[in-house]
């Protein structure tokens, strides 16, 4: 079986397993785990912030950020197809008691400064006011598009002009950096906090990083505890994360494999393929007269796993557990299945 459901299915290599076994550990709630402390320092350096916090999941990182940046009852501006809104179980309402106002970010999923200004609500006796803008890069639902840092800057600056903080859901921001050939820190210059995942294309088994100012991270640390994320000898899972930080450049291999897969599938009658910018390939099955669900059932029977994104859209995601031979074999199996 060739598993292209997500880059979350990556398995740790032997070096990561060795690092977990041999990790220096302590009680992280007391700030005494040396592996976690090193990971947080290196992560902050990667994204160009004062400090960083290790969290179990990207979703927790996003939700902690929302809680820290806002007051209960405020509005949060989100792109209508964004992960923080679409795929996190209504956490903005449940964890931070926020009211969501959606913006249409178009084909690339990033709101314009004009949209930010139009979506802004000033606090008064009748309205709660806008407390946060969230952005996403790469944008998952738009097919892993790598949004230009200038677009992130423009939206963030519009929010800041209104006194609104900005959080970047950068689960795959390292993919964006590789695709754009710029440092990861270039995407965070104008935002107040950023979350990025270690457990997707970077290959770690567990964990994400939430980064920002020292004051923000201190508040986030308390909120992480509130959300049940206060871990003890977390160096066992943080140590593989340290190795994951060395894997940013190899994301280019996943991008190359995604392009090969897309080119092969584009030649299959009935499939329309969005050219990938990173490691996500979106495939429309409408012209084939099949729903995405039925198409993926056929793919699974042929030995390839993907995920359904819409009624007629399937997603395939390349990662370090699949190589060029695997994606070529996957394309052939999908062609045979159709």
Short mmCIF file of N, CA, C and O in Angstrom, two decimals, residues 66-161:
data_model
loop_
_atom_site.label_atom_id
_atom_site.label_comp_id
_atom_site.label_asym_id
_atom_site.label_seq_id
_atom_site.Cartn_x
_atom_site.Cartn_y
_atom_site.Cartn_z
N UNK A 66 -4.98 31.52 19.92
CA UNK A 66 -6.24 32.26 19.88
C UNK A 66 -6.68 32.67 21.28
O UNK A 66 -7.16 33.80 21.50
N UNK A 67 -6.51 31.77 22.23
CA UNK A 67 -6.92 32.07 23.60
C UNK A 67 -6.06 33.18 24.21
O UNK A 67 -6.55 34.07 24.90
N UNK A 68 -4.75 33.14 23.92
CA UNK A 68 -3.84 34.12 24.51
C UNK A 68 -4.06 35.51 23.91
O UNK A 68 -4.02 36.52 24.62
N UNK A 69 -4.27 35.57 22.61
CA UNK A 69 -4.36 36.86 21.93
C UNK A 69 -5.67 37.62 22.19
O UNK A 69 -5.73 38.83 21.95
N UNK A 70 -6.72 36.93 22.64
CA UNK A 70 -8.05 37.52 22.63
C UNK A 70 -8.70 37.56 24.01
O UNK A 70 -8.24 36.93 24.96
N UNK A 71 -9.79 38.29 24.06
CA UNK A 71 -10.70 38.25 25.20
C UNK A 71 -11.95 37.50 24.77
O UNK A 71 -12.38 37.57 23.61
N UNK A 72 -12.55 36.79 25.69
CA UNK A 72 -13.73 36.00 25.38
C UNK A 72 -14.84 36.88 24.80
O UNK A 72 -15.10 37.97 25.27
N UNK A 73 -15.47 36.34 23.74
CA UNK A 73 -16.56 37.04 23.11
C UNK A 73 -16.14 37.90 21.93
O UNK A 73 -17.00 38.37 21.18
N UNK A 74 -14.85 38.12 21.75
CA UNK A 74 -14.40 38.91 20.61
C UNK A 74 -14.59 38.15 19.30
O UNK A 74 -14.86 36.95 19.29
N UNK A 75 -14.43 38.86 18.20
CA UNK A 75 -14.48 38.23 16.90
C UNK A 75 -13.06 37.90 16.43
O UNK A 75 -12.11 38.61 16.74
N UNK A 76 -12.95 36.82 15.67
CA UNK A 76 -11.69 36.46 15.04
C UNK A 76 -11.94 36.39 13.53
O UNK A 76 -12.91 35.79 13.08
N UNK A 77 -11.07 37.04 12.76
CA UNK A 77 -11.15 37.01 11.30
C UNK A 77 -10.36 35.81 10.79
O UNK A 77 -9.18 35.66 11.10
N UNK A 78 -11.03 34.95 10.01
CA UNK A 78 -10.38 33.75 9.47
C UNK A 78 -10.73 33.61 7.99
O UNK A 78 -11.79 34.05 7.55
N UNK A 79 -9.83 33.02 7.23
CA UNK A 79 -10.14 32.67 5.85
C UNK A 79 -11.11 31.51 5.87
O UNK A 79 -10.95 30.58 6.66
N UNK A 80 -12.12 31.54 5.02
CA UNK A 80 -13.24 30.61 5.16
C UNK A 80 -12.89 29.14 4.91
O UNK A 80 -13.65 28.25 5.29
N UNK A 81 -11.75 28.88 4.26
CA UNK A 81 -11.33 27.50 4.05
C UNK A 81 -10.14 27.14 4.95
O UNK A 81 -9.51 26.11 4.75
N UNK A 82 -9.84 27.97 5.92
CA UNK A 82 -8.65 27.77 6.74
C UNK A 82 -8.80 26.59 7.69
O UNK A 82 -9.90 26.25 8.12
N UNK A 83 -7.67 25.99 8.03
CA UNK A 83 -7.66 24.83 8.91
C UNK A 83 -8.21 25.18 10.29
O UNK A 83 -8.99 24.42 10.87
N UNK A 84 -7.83 26.33 10.82
CA UNK A 84 -8.23 26.70 12.17
C UNK A 84 -9.75 26.84 12.27
O UNK A 84 -10.33 26.65 13.35
N UNK A 85 -10.40 27.11 11.15
CA UNK A 85 -11.86 27.26 11.13
C UNK A 85 -12.55 25.98 10.69
O UNK A 85 -13.58 25.59 11.26
N UNK A 86 -11.99 25.30 9.71
CA UNK A 86 -12.68 24.18 9.05
C UNK A 86 -12.41 22.83 9.69
O UNK A 86 -13.27 21.94 9.65
N UNK A 87 -11.24 22.66 10.29
CA UNK A 87 -10.82 21.32 10.68
C UNK A 87 -10.45 21.19 12.16
O UNK A 87 -9.80 20.21 12.54
N UNK A 88 -10.80 22.15 13.00
CA UNK A 88 -10.39 22.08 14.40
C UNK A 88 -11.58 22.05 15.36
O UNK A 88 -11.51 22.57 16.48
N UNK A 89 -12.67 21.41 14.92
CA UNK A 89 -13.80 21.08 15.78
C UNK A 89 -14.44 22.28 16.46
O UNK A 89 -14.94 22.19 17.58
N UNK A 90 -14.42 23.43 15.79
CA UNK A 90 -15.02 24.61 16.41
C UNK A 90 -14.29 25.07 17.64
O UNK A 90 -14.88 25.68 18.53
N UNK A 91 -12.98 24.80 17.68
CA UNK A 91 -12.21 25.12 18.87
C UNK A 91 -12.17 26.60 19.22
O UNK A 91 -12.08 26.97 20.39
N UNK A 92 -12.25 27.46 18.20
CA UNK A 92 -12.23 28.89 18.47
C UNK A 92 -13.41 29.29 19.36
O UNK A 92 -13.28 30.16 20.22
N UNK A 93 -14.55 28.64 19.14
CA UNK A 93 -15.72 28.91 19.98
C UNK A 93 -15.62 28.18 21.32
O UNK A 93 -15.95 28.75 22.37
N UNK A 94 -15.13 26.95 21.29
CA UNK A 94 -15.14 26.14 22.51
C UNK A 94 -14.03 26.54 23.49
O UNK A 94 -14.25 26.56 24.70
N UNK A 95 -12.85 26.83 22.99
CA UNK A 95 -11.71 27.09 23.86
C UNK A 95 -11.52 28.56 24.20
O UNK A 95 -11.08 28.88 25.31
N UNK A 96 -11.81 29.44 23.26
CA UNK A 96 -11.58 30.86 23.48
C UNK A 96 -12.86 31.68 23.47
O UNK A 96 -12.80 32.89 23.65
N UNK A 97 -14.00 31.01 23.27
CA UNK A 97 -15.30 31.69 23.26
C UNK A 97 -15.31 32.84 22.26
O UNK A 97 -15.82 33.93 22.54
N UNK A 98 -14.77 32.58 21.07
CA UNK A 98 -14.70 33.60 20.04
C UNK A 98 -15.82 33.43 19.02
O UNK A 98 -16.27 32.32 18.75
N UNK A 99 -16.21 34.55 18.47
CA UNK A 99 -17.16 34.57 17.36
C UNK A 99 -16.36 34.70 16.07
O UNK A 99 -15.47 35.55 15.98
N UNK A 100 -16.65 33.87 15.08
CA UNK A 100 -15.85 33.82 13.86
C UNK A 100 -16.49 34.67 12.77
O UNK A 100 -17.70 34.60 12.55
N UNK A 101 -15.67 35.46 12.09
CA UNK A 101 -16.09 36.18 10.89
C UNK A 101 -15.18 35.71 9.76
O UNK A 101 -13.95 35.87 9.84
N UNK A 102 -15.76 35.13 8.72
CA UNK A 102 -14.96 34.56 7.65
C UNK A 102 -14.71 35.55 6.52
O UNK A 102 -15.54 36.41 6.22
N UNK A 103 -13.55 35.39 5.90
CA UNK A 103 -13.15 36.18 4.73
C UNK A 103 -12.85 35.22 3.58
O UNK A 103 -12.31 34.13 3.80
N UNK A 104 -13.19 35.61 2.37
CA UNK A 104 -12.92 34.80 1.19
C UNK A 104 -11.54 35.16 0.67
O UNK A 104 -11.33 36.24 0.09
N UNK A 105 -10.59 34.27 0.87
CA UNK A 105 -9.22 34.53 0.45
C UNK A 105 -8.93 34.19 -0.99
O UNK A 105 -7.76 34.20 -1.40
N UNK A 106 -9.97 33.85 -1.77
CA UNK A 106 -9.77 33.56 -3.18
C UNK A 106 -9.04 32.26 -3.41
O UNK A 106 -8.97 31.38 -2.54
N UNK A 107 -8.44 32.13 -4.60
CA UNK A 107 -7.84 30.87 -5.00
C UNK A 107 -6.60 30.52 -4.19
O UNK A 107 -6.20 29.35 -4.13
N UNK A 108 -5.99 31.51 -3.52
CA UNK A 108 -4.78 31.25 -2.76
C UNK A 108 -5.00 31.31 -1.25
O UNK A 108 -4.09 31.05 -0.47
N UNK A 109 -6.21 31.68 -0.84
CA UNK A 109 -6.55 31.58 0.57
C UNK A 109 -5.95 32.63 1.46
O UNK A 109 -5.78 32.39 2.66
N UNK A 110 -5.63 33.80 0.92
CA UNK A 110 -5.07 34.86 1.76
C UNK A 110 -5.91 36.12 1.56
O UNK A 110 -6.08 36.59 0.44
N UNK A 111 -6.47 36.67 2.63
CA UNK A 111 -7.28 37.88 2.51
C UNK A 111 -6.42 39.09 2.15
O UNK A 111 -5.25 39.19 2.54
N UNK A 112 -7.02 40.03 1.43
CA UNK A 112 -6.35 41.26 1.09
C UNK A 112 -6.44 42.25 2.24
O UNK A 112 -7.30 42.10 3.12
N UNK A 113 -5.60 43.28 2.25
CA UNK A 113 -5.75 44.31 3.27
C UNK A 113 -7.13 44.94 3.27
O UNK A 113 -7.67 45.25 4.35
N UNK A 114 -7.71 45.12 2.10
CA UNK A 114 -9.06 45.69 2.01
C UNK A 114 -10.08 44.80 2.70
O UNK A 114 -10.97 45.29 3.41
N UNK A 115 -9.96 43.48 2.53
CA UNK A 115 -10.88 42.56 3.18
C UNK A 115 -10.70 42.59 4.70
O UNK A 115 -11.68 42.49 5.44
N UNK A 116 -9.47 42.72 5.15
CA UNK A 116 -9.22 42.80 6.59
C UNK A 116 -9.89 44.04 7.16
O UNK A 116 -10.56 43.99 8.20
N UNK A 117 -9.72 45.15 6.47
CA UNK A 117 -10.33 46.40 6.95
C UNK A 117 -11.86 46.32 6.92
O UNK A 117 -12.53 46.79 7.85
N UNK A 118 -12.41 45.70 5.88
CA UNK A 118 -13.86 45.57 5.79
C UNK A 118 -14.42 44.61 6.83
O UNK A 118 -15.53 44.79 7.34
N UNK A 119 -13.64 43.58 7.18
CA UNK A 119 -14.10 42.60 8.17
C UNK A 119 -13.96 43.06 9.60
O UNK A 119 -14.58 42.49 10.50
N UNK A 120 -13.15 44.07 9.81
CA UNK A 120 -12.90 44.56 11.16
C UNK A 120 -14.16 45.14 11.79
O UNK A 120 -14.93 45.86 11.15
N UNK A 121 -14.37 44.83 13.05
CA UNK A 121 -15.49 45.35 13.83
C UNK A 121 -14.93 46.10 15.03
O UNK A 121 -14.18 45.53 15.82
N UNK A 122 -15.29 47.35 15.14
CA UNK A 122 -14.85 48.14 16.28
C UNK A 122 -15.71 47.83 17.50
O UNK A 122 -16.94 47.73 17.41
N UNK A 123 -15.07 47.69 18.63
CA UNK A 123 -15.79 47.41 19.87
C UNK A 123 -16.64 48.62 20.27
O UNK A 123 -16.20 49.76 20.22
N UNK A 124 -17.88 48.35 20.65
CA UNK A 124 -18.74 49.40 21.21
C UNK A 124 -19.72 48.76 22.18
O UNK A 124 -19.54 47.61 22.59
N UNK A 125 -20.75 49.46 22.53
CA UNK A 125 -21.70 48.97 23.52
C UNK A 125 -22.51 47.77 23.02
O UNK A 125 -23.14 47.07 23.82
N UNK A 126 -22.50 47.56 21.70
CA UNK A 126 -23.33 46.50 21.12
C UNK A 126 -22.53 45.39 20.43
O UNK A 126 -23.07 44.32 20.18
N UNK A 127 -21.26 45.67 20.11
CA UNK A 127 -20.47 44.72 19.32
C UNK A 127 -19.17 44.39 20.06
O UNK A 127 -18.58 45.26 20.71
N UNK A 128 -18.73 43.13 19.95
CA UNK A 128 -17.59 42.69 20.76
C UNK A 128 -16.24 43.20 20.28
O UNK A 128 -15.28 43.24 21.05
N UNK A 129 -16.15 43.54 19.01
CA UNK A 129 -14.88 43.99 18.46
C UNK A 129 -14.04 42.84 17.94
O UNK A 129 -14.18 41.69 18.34
N UNK A 130 -13.15 43.16 16.99
CA UNK A 130 -12.25 42.17 16.41
C UNK A 130 -11.02 42.02 17.28
O UNK A 130 -10.34 43.00 17.58
N UNK A 131 -10.72 40.77 17.66
CA UNK A 131 -9.59 40.53 18.56
C UNK A 131 -8.40 39.84 17.93
O UNK A 131 -7.32 39.81 18.51
N UNK A 132 -8.58 39.27 16.71
CA UNK A 132 -7.49 38.48 16.12
C UNK A 132 -7.74 38.26 14.64
O UNK A 132 -8.88 38.12 14.20
N UNK A 133 -6.66 38.25 13.87
CA UNK A 133 -6.67 37.79 12.48
C UNK A 133 -5.79 36.55 12.41
O UNK A 133 -4.67 36.54 12.91
N UNK A 134 -6.30 35.47 11.78
CA UNK A 134 -5.47 34.29 11.55
C UNK A 134 -5.21 34.15 10.06
O UNK A 134 -6.08 34.40 9.23
N UNK A 135 -4.00 33.74 9.73
CA UNK A 135 -3.59 33.48 8.35
C UNK A 135 -3.02 32.06 8.29
O UNK A 135 -2.70 31.47 9.33
N UNK A 136 -2.86 31.51 7.09
CA UNK A 136 -2.38 30.14 6.94
C UNK A 136 -1.41 30.06 5.77
O UNK A 136 -1.68 30.59 4.70
N UNK A 137 -0.27 29.38 5.98
CA UNK A 137 0.71 29.20 4.91
C UNK A 137 1.60 27.99 5.24
O UNK A 137 2.20 27.96 6.31
N UNK A 138 1.64 26.97 4.35
CA UNK A 138 0.91 26.85 3.12
C UNK A 138 -0.57 26.64 3.44
O UNK A 138 -0.91 26.21 4.55
N UNK A 139 -1.41 26.92 2.42
CA UNK A 139 -2.84 26.79 2.65
C UNK A 139 -3.28 25.39 2.23
O UNK A 139 -3.25 25.04 1.05
N UNK A 140 -3.69 24.60 3.21
CA UNK A 140 -4.02 23.20 3.00
C UNK A 140 -5.16 23.02 2.00
O UNK A 140 -5.03 22.33 0.99
N UNK A 141 -6.30 23.65 2.28
CA UNK A 141 -7.49 23.42 1.47
C UNK A 141 -7.35 23.95 0.05
O UNK A 141 -8.10 23.54 -0.84
N UNK A 142 -6.42 24.87 -0.18
CA UNK A 142 -6.19 25.41 -1.52
C UNK A 142 -5.14 24.61 -2.28
O UNK A 142 -4.72 25.00 -3.37
N UNK A 143 -4.72 23.50 -1.71
CA UNK A 143 -3.79 22.63 -2.42
C UNK A 143 -2.34 22.86 -2.06
O UNK A 143 -1.45 22.63 -2.88
N UNK A 144 -2.07 23.31 -0.83
CA UNK A 144 -0.70 23.50 -0.41
C UNK A 144 0.00 24.65 -1.10
O UNK A 144 1.23 24.62 -1.28
N UNK A 145 -0.76 25.69 -1.48
CA UNK A 145 -0.13 26.82 -2.15
C UNK A 145 0.80 27.55 -1.18
O UNK A 145 0.48 27.72 -0.01
N UNK A 146 1.94 27.96 -1.69
CA UNK A 146 2.94 28.67 -0.89
C UNK A 146 2.72 30.16 -1.08
O UNK A 146 3.14 30.75 -2.08
N UNK A 147 2.05 30.78 -0.13
CA UNK A 147 1.68 32.19 -0.23
C UNK A 147 2.92 33.06 -0.06
O UNK A 147 3.73 32.84 0.84
N UNK A 148 3.06 34.04 -0.93
CA UNK A 148 4.22 34.93 -0.88
C UNK A 148 4.26 35.68 0.45
O UNK A 148 3.23 36.11 0.96
N UNK A 149 5.45 35.85 1.03
CA UNK A 149 5.53 36.55 2.31
C UNK A 149 4.98 37.97 2.24
O UNK A 149 4.45 38.49 3.22
N UNK A 150 5.08 38.61 1.08
CA UNK A 150 4.55 39.96 0.94
C UNK A 150 3.04 40.00 1.14
O UNK A 150 2.50 41.00 1.65
N UNK A 151 2.35 38.93 0.76
CA UNK A 151 0.90 38.87 0.95
C UNK A 151 0.56 38.71 2.43
O UNK A 151 -0.42 39.28 2.92
N UNK A 152 1.37 37.92 3.13
CA UNK A 152 1.20 37.78 4.58
C UNK A 152 1.45 39.12 5.25
O UNK A 152 0.69 39.57 6.12
N UNK A 153 2.53 39.79 4.84
CA UNK A 153 2.86 41.09 5.41
C UNK A 153 1.72 42.08 5.24
O UNK A 153 1.36 42.81 6.19
N UNK A 154 1.16 42.14 4.03
CA UNK A 154 0.13 43.14 3.73
C UNK A 154 -1.10 42.94 4.60
O UNK A 154 -1.66 43.91 5.14
N UNK A 155 -1.56 41.69 4.71
CA UNK A 155 -2.74 41.42 5.54
C UNK A 155 -2.44 41.73 7.01
O UNK A 155 -3.28 42.30 7.72
N UNK A 156 -1.25 41.34 7.48
CA UNK A 156 -0.90 41.57 8.87
C UNK A 156 -0.77 43.06 9.18
O UNK A 156 -1.22 43.53 10.24
N UNK A 157 -0.18 43.81 8.28
CA UNK A 157 -0.03 45.24 8.51
C UNK A 157 -1.38 45.93 8.58
O UNK A 157 -1.58 46.86 9.38
N UNK A 158 -2.34 45.48 7.74
CA UNK A 158 -3.69 46.06 7.80
C UNK A 158 -4.32 45.80 9.16
O UNK A 158 -4.99 46.67 9.73
N UNK A 159 -4.13 44.58 9.67
CA UNK A 159 -4.67 44.25 11.00
C UNK A 159 -4.00 45.08 12.08
O UNK A 159 -4.67 45.61 12.98
N UNK A 160 -2.69 45.21 12.02
CA UNK A 160 -1.97 45.97 13.03
C UNK A 160 -2.37 47.44 13.04
O UNK A 160 -2.43 48.08 14.09
N UNK A 161 -2.65 47.99 11.85
CA UNK A 161 -3.11 49.37 11.78
C UNK A 161 -4.42 49.57 12.55
O UNK A 161 -4.72 50.67 13.00
#
